[in-house]
Amino acid sequence: MEFQQVMDIASFISTILTGIASVVIPVILYRSQKQKATLDYIKAGRDSWIQIDLGLLDKPDLLRQAESILSSGSEPPSDEEIQRKWLALMILNVAFSDFIGLKYGYHELEERDKLFNMIKSLMADEDIYRLSQQAYNEEFRKECRKAREEATGAPAASIPETTLVQRSALS
């Protein structure tokens, strides 16, 4: 092969690689920005709810009012039940945030087992399991059902979403 032929082939390959790179790099940047925007959105919602939770947990009157707004039409639970529910939602929100972090690669894969074990211990409780199935995305609900099955040794029933805890889906 002559030098000119080698240079023509190299030039052709270089042109093709440049074309591929001009498509692939913007796609990668777009996906990264979208991922970051999603995580920022989730974090902003979670931070807002943390502030609300912190303001309500030590004020039973306000907590009852918040519960009545978010669970209108149902029989009002006791103060202890409301506090337990809101505390469970706070813990579930942390687990959900970690779950999202794992999904987007912001945690090491070794953390998955720790997170699953934490979720499994939470899912052993019927009330917390019910809360997990009434909000959050389907992937997290499925993870909670799997953890429930391991925790109890019985198939976990799917619980339809309700408006009972819609707020935790944003936190």
PDB file of C-alpha atoms in Angstrom:
ATOM      1  CA  MET A   1       0.000   0.000   0.000  1.00  0.00           C
ATOM      2  CA  GLU A   2       1.248   3.439  -0.825  1.00  0.00           C
ATOM      3  CA  PHE A   3       1.580   6.214   1.692  1.00  0.00           C
ATOM      4  CA  GLN A   4      -1.204   8.211   0.042  1.00  0.00           C
ATOM      5  CA  GLN A   5      -3.632   5.271   0.316  1.00  0.00           C
ATOM      6  CA  VAL A   6      -2.806   4.852   4.001  1.00  0.00           C
ATOM      7  CA  MET A   7      -3.385   8.582   4.538  1.00  0.00           C
ATOM      8  CA  ASP A   8      -6.720   8.431   2.669  1.00  0.00           C
ATOM      9  CA  ILE A   9      -7.898   5.487   4.800  1.00  0.00           C
ATOM     10  CA  ALA A  10      -6.756   7.235   7.994  1.00  0.00           C
ATOM     11  CA  SER A  11      -8.531  10.410   6.909  1.00  0.00           C
ATOM     12  CA  PHE A  12     -11.716   8.455   6.147  1.00  0.00           C
ATOM     13  CA  ILE A  13     -11.635   6.691   9.534  1.00  0.00           C
ATOM     14  CA  SER A  14     -10.946  10.003  11.267  1.00  0.00           C
ATOM     15  CA  THR A  15     -13.941  11.589   9.524  1.00  0.00           C
ATOM     16  CA  ILE A  16     -16.213   8.728  10.589  1.00  0.00           C
ATOM     17  CA  LEU A  17     -14.986   8.846  14.205  1.00  0.00           C
ATOM     18  CA  THR A  18     -15.462  12.626  14.301  1.00  0.00           C
ATOM     19  CA  GLY A  19     -19.019  12.210  13.018  1.00  0.00           C
ATOM     20  CA  ILE A  20     -19.792   9.555  15.623  1.00  0.00           C
ATOM     21  CA  ALA A  21     -18.264  11.671  18.391  1.00  0.00           C
ATOM     22  CA  SER A  22     -20.288  14.706  17.306  1.00  0.00           C
ATOM     23  CA  VAL A  23     -23.461  12.690  17.902  1.00  0.00           C
ATOM     24  CA  VAL A  24     -22.441  10.636  20.952  1.00  0.00           C
ATOM     25  CA  ILE A  25     -20.965  13.444  23.064  1.00  0.00           C
ATOM     26  CA  PRO A  26     -24.095  15.668  22.979  1.00  0.00           C
ATOM     27  CA  VAL A  27     -26.282  12.631  23.807  1.00  0.00           C
ATOM     28  CA  ILE A  28     -24.091  11.797  26.798  1.00  0.00           C
ATOM     29  CA  LEU A  29     -24.145  15.417  27.973  1.00  0.00           C
ATOM     30  CA  TYR A  30     -27.928  15.614  27.553  1.00  0.00           C
ATOM     31  CA  ARG A  31     -28.494  12.419  29.553  1.00  0.00           C
ATOM     32  CA  SER A  32     -26.128  13.574  32.302  1.00  0.00           C
ATOM     33  CA  GLN A  33     -27.857  16.937  32.559  1.00  0.00           C
ATOM     34  CA  LYS A  34     -31.271  15.277  32.628  1.00  0.00           C
ATOM     35  CA  GLN A  35     -30.112  12.901  35.388  1.00  0.00           C
ATOM     36  CA  LYS A  36     -28.756  15.788  37.427  1.00  0.00           C
ATOM     37  CA  ALA A  37     -31.951  17.792  36.917  1.00  0.00           C
ATOM     38  CA  THR A  38     -34.007  14.803  38.091  1.00  0.00           C
ATOM     39  CA  LEU A  39     -31.880  14.373  41.180  1.00  0.00           C
ATOM     40  CA  ASP A  40     -31.990  18.117  41.913  1.00  0.00           C
ATOM     41  CA  TYR A  41     -35.777  18.062  41.595  1.00  0.00           C
ATOM     42  CA  ILE A  42     -36.095  15.087  43.953  1.00  0.00           C
ATOM     43  CA  LYS A  43     -33.694  16.690  46.428  1.00  0.00           C
ATOM     44  CA  ALA A  44     -35.574  19.999  46.399  1.00  0.00           C
ATOM     45  CA  GLY A  45     -38.869  18.231  47.096  1.00  0.00           C
ATOM     46  CA  ARG A  46     -37.311  16.086  49.803  1.00  0.00           C
ATOM     47  CA  ASP A  47     -35.673  19.093  51.449  1.00  0.00           C
ATOM     48  CA  SER A  48     -39.011  20.914  51.500  1.00  0.00           C
ATOM     49  CA  TRP A  49     -40.704  17.984  53.211  1.00  0.00           C
ATOM     50  CA  ILE A  50     -37.881  17.638  55.708  1.00  0.00           C
ATOM     51  CA  GLN A  51     -38.467  21.241  56.734  1.00  0.00           C
ATOM     52  CA  ILE A  52     -42.209  20.621  57.061  1.00  0.00           C
ATOM     53  CA  ASP A  53     -41.597  17.396  59.008  1.00  0.00           C
ATOM     54  CA  LEU A  54     -39.189  19.108  61.390  1.00  0.00           C
ATOM     55  CA  GLY A  55     -41.703  21.873  61.994  1.00  0.00           C
ATOM     56  CA  LEU A  56     -44.571  19.468  62.657  1.00  0.00           C
ATOM     57  CA  LEU A  57     -43.201  16.515  64.597  1.00  0.00           C
ATOM     58  CA  ASP A  58     -42.927  18.312  67.913  1.00  0.00           C
ATOM     59  CA  LYS A  59     -46.217  20.203  67.508  1.00  0.00           C
ATOM     60  CA  PRO A  60     -49.105  17.738  67.860  1.00  0.00           C
ATOM     61  CA  ASP A  61     -51.765  20.321  66.952  1.00  0.00           C
ATOM     62  CA  LEU A  62     -50.066  21.210  63.673  1.00  0.00           C
ATOM     63  CA  LEU A  63     -49.353  17.566  62.936  1.00  0.00           C
ATOM     64  CA  ARG A  64     -53.046  16.723  63.394  1.00  0.00           C
ATOM     65  CA  GLN A  65     -53.964  19.583  61.047  1.00  0.00           C
ATOM     66  CA  ALA A  66     -51.477  18.402  58.415  1.00  0.00           C
ATOM     67  CA  GLU A  67     -52.756  14.838  58.722  1.00  0.00           C
ATOM     68  CA  SER A  68     -56.366  15.995  58.344  1.00  0.00           C
ATOM     69  CA  ILE A  69     -55.442  17.918  55.187  1.00  0.00           C
ATOM     70  CA  LEU A  70     -53.525  15.022  53.622  1.00  0.00           C
ATOM     71  CA  SER A  71     -55.947  12.301  54.758  1.00  0.00           C
ATOM     72  CA  SER A  72     -59.251  14.119  54.584  1.00  0.00           C
ATOM     73  CA  GLY A  73     -62.380  12.074  55.001  1.00  0.00           C
ATOM     74  CA  SER A  74     -60.854   9.311  57.083  1.00  0.00           C
ATOM     75  CA  GLU A  75     -61.183   8.650  60.795  1.00  0.00           C
ATOM     76  CA  PRO A  76     -58.549  10.721  62.616  1.00  0.00           C
ATOM     77  CA  PRO A  77     -55.851   8.523  64.167  1.00  0.00           C
ATOM     78  CA  SER A  78     -54.333   9.138  67.591  1.00  0.00           C
ATOM     79  CA  ASP A  79     -51.433  11.569  68.002  1.00  0.00           C
ATOM     80  CA  GLU A  80     -49.053   8.646  68.469  1.00  0.00           C
ATOM     81  CA  GLU A  81     -50.279   6.973  65.281  1.00  0.00           C
ATOM     82  CA  ILE A  82     -49.855  10.212  63.333  1.00  0.00           C
ATOM     83  CA  GLN A  83     -46.346  10.738  64.674  1.00  0.00           C
ATOM     84  CA  ARG A  84     -45.428   7.130  63.886  1.00  0.00           C
ATOM     85  CA  LYS A  85     -46.780   7.461  60.350  1.00  0.00           C
ATOM     86  CA  TRP A  86     -44.897  10.700  59.673  1.00  0.00           C
ATOM     87  CA  LEU A  87     -41.699   9.296  61.141  1.00  0.00           C
ATOM     88  CA  ALA A  88     -42.113   6.183  58.984  1.00  0.00           C
ATOM     89  CA  LEU A  89     -42.572   8.412  55.927  1.00  0.00           C
ATOM     90  CA  MET A  90     -39.407  10.330  56.806  1.00  0.00           C
ATOM     91  CA  ILE A  91     -37.440   7.072  57.003  1.00  0.00           C
ATOM     92  CA  LEU A  92     -39.035   5.737  53.815  1.00  0.00           C
ATOM     93  CA  ASN A  93     -38.125   8.991  52.063  1.00  0.00           C
ATOM     94  CA  VAL A  94     -34.482   8.496  53.002  1.00  0.00           C
ATOM     95  CA  ALA A  95     -34.636   4.913  51.719  1.00  0.00           C
ATOM     96  CA  PHE A  96     -36.281   6.145  48.511  1.00  0.00           C
ATOM     97  CA  SER A  97     -33.597   8.795  48.050  1.00  0.00           C
ATOM     98  CA  ASP A  98     -30.885   6.174  48.513  1.00  0.00           C
ATOM     99  CA  PHE A  99     -32.740   3.924  46.066  1.00  0.00           C
ATOM    100  CA  ILE A 100     -32.751   6.721  43.460  1.00  0.00           C
ATOM    101  CA  GLY A 101     -29.065   7.377  44.202  1.00  0.00           C
ATOM    102  CA  LEU A 102     -28.262   3.727  43.504  1.00  0.00           C
ATOM    103  CA  LYS A 103     -30.295   3.799  40.317  1.00  0.00           C
ATOM    104  CA  TYR A 104     -28.326   6.767  38.985  1.00  0.00           C
ATOM    105  CA  GLY A 105     -24.967   5.486  40.191  1.00  0.00           C
ATOM    106  CA  TYR A 106     -24.432   7.918  43.058  1.00  0.00           C
ATOM    107  CA  HIS A 107     -23.833   5.102  45.547  1.00  0.00           C
ATOM    108  CA  GLU A 108     -21.519   2.134  45.380  1.00  0.00           C
ATOM    109  CA  LEU A 109     -23.224  -1.128  44.426  1.00  0.00           C
ATOM    110  CA  GLU A 110     -22.123  -2.592  47.769  1.00  0.00           C
ATOM    111  CA  GLU A 111     -24.599  -0.196  49.383  1.00  0.00           C
ATOM    112  CA  ARG A 112     -27.476  -2.013  47.663  1.00  0.00           C
ATOM    113  CA  ASP A 113     -27.415  -4.875  50.160  1.00  0.00           C
ATOM    114  CA  LYS A 114     -27.370  -2.476  53.118  1.00  0.00           C
ATOM    115  CA  LEU A 115     -30.274  -0.529  51.655  1.00  0.00           C
ATOM    116  CA  PHE A 116     -32.255  -3.689  50.900  1.00  0.00           C
ATOM    117  CA  ASN A 117     -31.728  -4.946  54.454  1.00  0.00           C
ATOM    118  CA  MET A 118     -32.931  -1.616  55.834  1.00  0.00           C
ATOM    119  CA  ILE A 119     -36.001  -1.733  53.581  1.00  0.00           C
ATOM    120  CA  LYS A 120     -36.607  -5.359  54.581  1.00  0.00           C
ATOM    121  CA  SER A 121     -36.614  -4.452  58.274  1.00  0.00           C
ATOM    122  CA  LEU A 122     -39.077  -1.634  57.563  1.00  0.00           C
ATOM    123  CA  MET A 123     -41.325  -3.880  55.444  1.00  0.00           C
ATOM    124  CA  ALA A 124     -41.744  -6.358  58.293  1.00  0.00           C
ATOM    125  CA  ASP A 125     -44.205  -3.813  59.728  1.00  0.00           C
ATOM    126  CA  GLU A 126     -47.612  -3.951  58.024  1.00  0.00           C
ATOM    127  CA  ASP A 127     -48.345  -0.231  58.429  1.00  0.00           C
ATOM    128  CA  ILE A 128     -44.997   0.844  56.983  1.00  0.00           C
ATOM    129  CA  TYR A 129     -45.402  -1.625  54.134  1.00  0.00           C
ATOM    130  CA  ARG A 130     -48.827  -0.139  53.391  1.00  0.00           C
ATOM    131  CA  LEU A 131     -47.313   3.371  53.331  1.00  0.00           C
ATOM    132  CA  SER A 132     -44.601   2.210  50.929  1.00  0.00           C
ATOM    133  CA  GLN A 133     -47.253   0.968  48.509  1.00  0.00           C
ATOM    134  CA  GLN A 134     -49.393   4.109  48.612  1.00  0.00           C
ATOM    135  CA  ALA A 135     -46.755   6.467  47.253  1.00  0.00           C
ATOM    136  CA  TYR A 136     -43.378   6.450  45.517  1.00  0.00           C
ATOM    137  CA  ASN A 137     -42.641   5.166  42.040  1.00  0.00           C
ATOM    138  CA  GLU A 138     -43.398   1.645  40.886  1.00  0.00           C
ATOM    139  CA  GLU A 139     -39.756   0.540  41.002  1.00  0.00           C
ATOM    140  CA  PHE A 140     -39.477   1.414  44.683  1.00  0.00           C
ATOM    141  CA  ARG A 141     -42.862  -0.147  45.478  1.00  0.00           C
ATOM    142  CA  LYS A 142     -41.689  -3.335  43.750  1.00  0.00           C
ATOM    143  CA  GLU A 143     -38.465  -3.298  45.801  1.00  0.00           C
ATOM    144  CA  CYS A 144     -40.564  -2.913  48.955  1.00  0.00           C
ATOM    145  CA  ARG A 145     -42.820  -5.819  47.935  1.00  0.00           C
ATOM    146  CA  LYS A 146     -39.752  -7.993  47.358  1.00  0.00           C
ATOM    147  CA  ALA A 147     -38.360  -6.964  50.767  1.00  0.00           C
ATOM    148  CA  ARG A 148     -41.751  -7.655  52.381  1.00  0.00           C
ATOM    149  CA  GLU A 149     -41.803 -11.158  50.925  1.00  0.00           C
ATOM    150  CA  GLU A 150     -38.315 -11.849  52.280  1.00  0.00           C
ATOM    151  CA  ALA A 151     -39.157 -10.336  55.660  1.00  0.00           C
ATOM    152  CA  THR A 152     -42.395 -12.241  56.168  1.00  0.00           C
ATOM    153  CA  GLY A 153     -41.872 -15.318  54.002  1.00  0.00           C
ATOM    154  CA  ALA A 154     -45.259 -14.750  52.378  1.00  0.00           C
ATOM    155  CA  PRO A 155     -46.248 -13.169  49.064  1.00  0.00           C
ATOM    156  CA  ALA A 156     -46.711  -9.417  49.409  1.00  0.00           C
ATOM    157  CA  ALA A 157     -50.025  -8.051  48.285  1.00  0.00           C
ATOM    158  CA  SER A 158     -49.974  -5.041  46.004  1.00  0.00           C
ATOM    159  CA  ILE A 159     -51.831  -2.159  47.594  1.00  0.00           C
ATOM    160  CA  PRO A 160     -53.477   0.374  45.282  1.00  0.00           C
ATOM    161  CA  GLU A 161     -52.212   3.956  45.445  1.00  0.00           C
ATOM    162  CA  THR A 162     -54.404   6.366  47.319  1.00  0.00           C
ATOM    163  CA  THR A 163     -54.215  10.018  48.182  1.00  0.00           C
ATOM    164  CA  LEU A 164     -53.372   9.072  51.773  1.00  0.00           C
ATOM    165  CA  VAL A 165     -49.664   9.799  51.446  1.00  0.00           C
ATOM    166  CA  GLN A 166     -49.266  11.470  48.084  1.00  0.00           C
ATOM    167  CA  ARG A 167     -46.885  13.970  49.644  1.00  0.00           C
ATOM    168  CA  SER A 168     -44.147  11.389  50.170  1.00  0.00           C
ATOM    169  CA  ALA A 169     -43.861  10.733  46.456  1.00  0.00           C
ATOM    170  CA  LEU A 170     -42.324  14.181  46.114  1.00  0.00           C
ATOM    171  CA  SER A 171     -40.032  13.964  49.090  1.00  0.00           C
TER     172      SER A 171
END
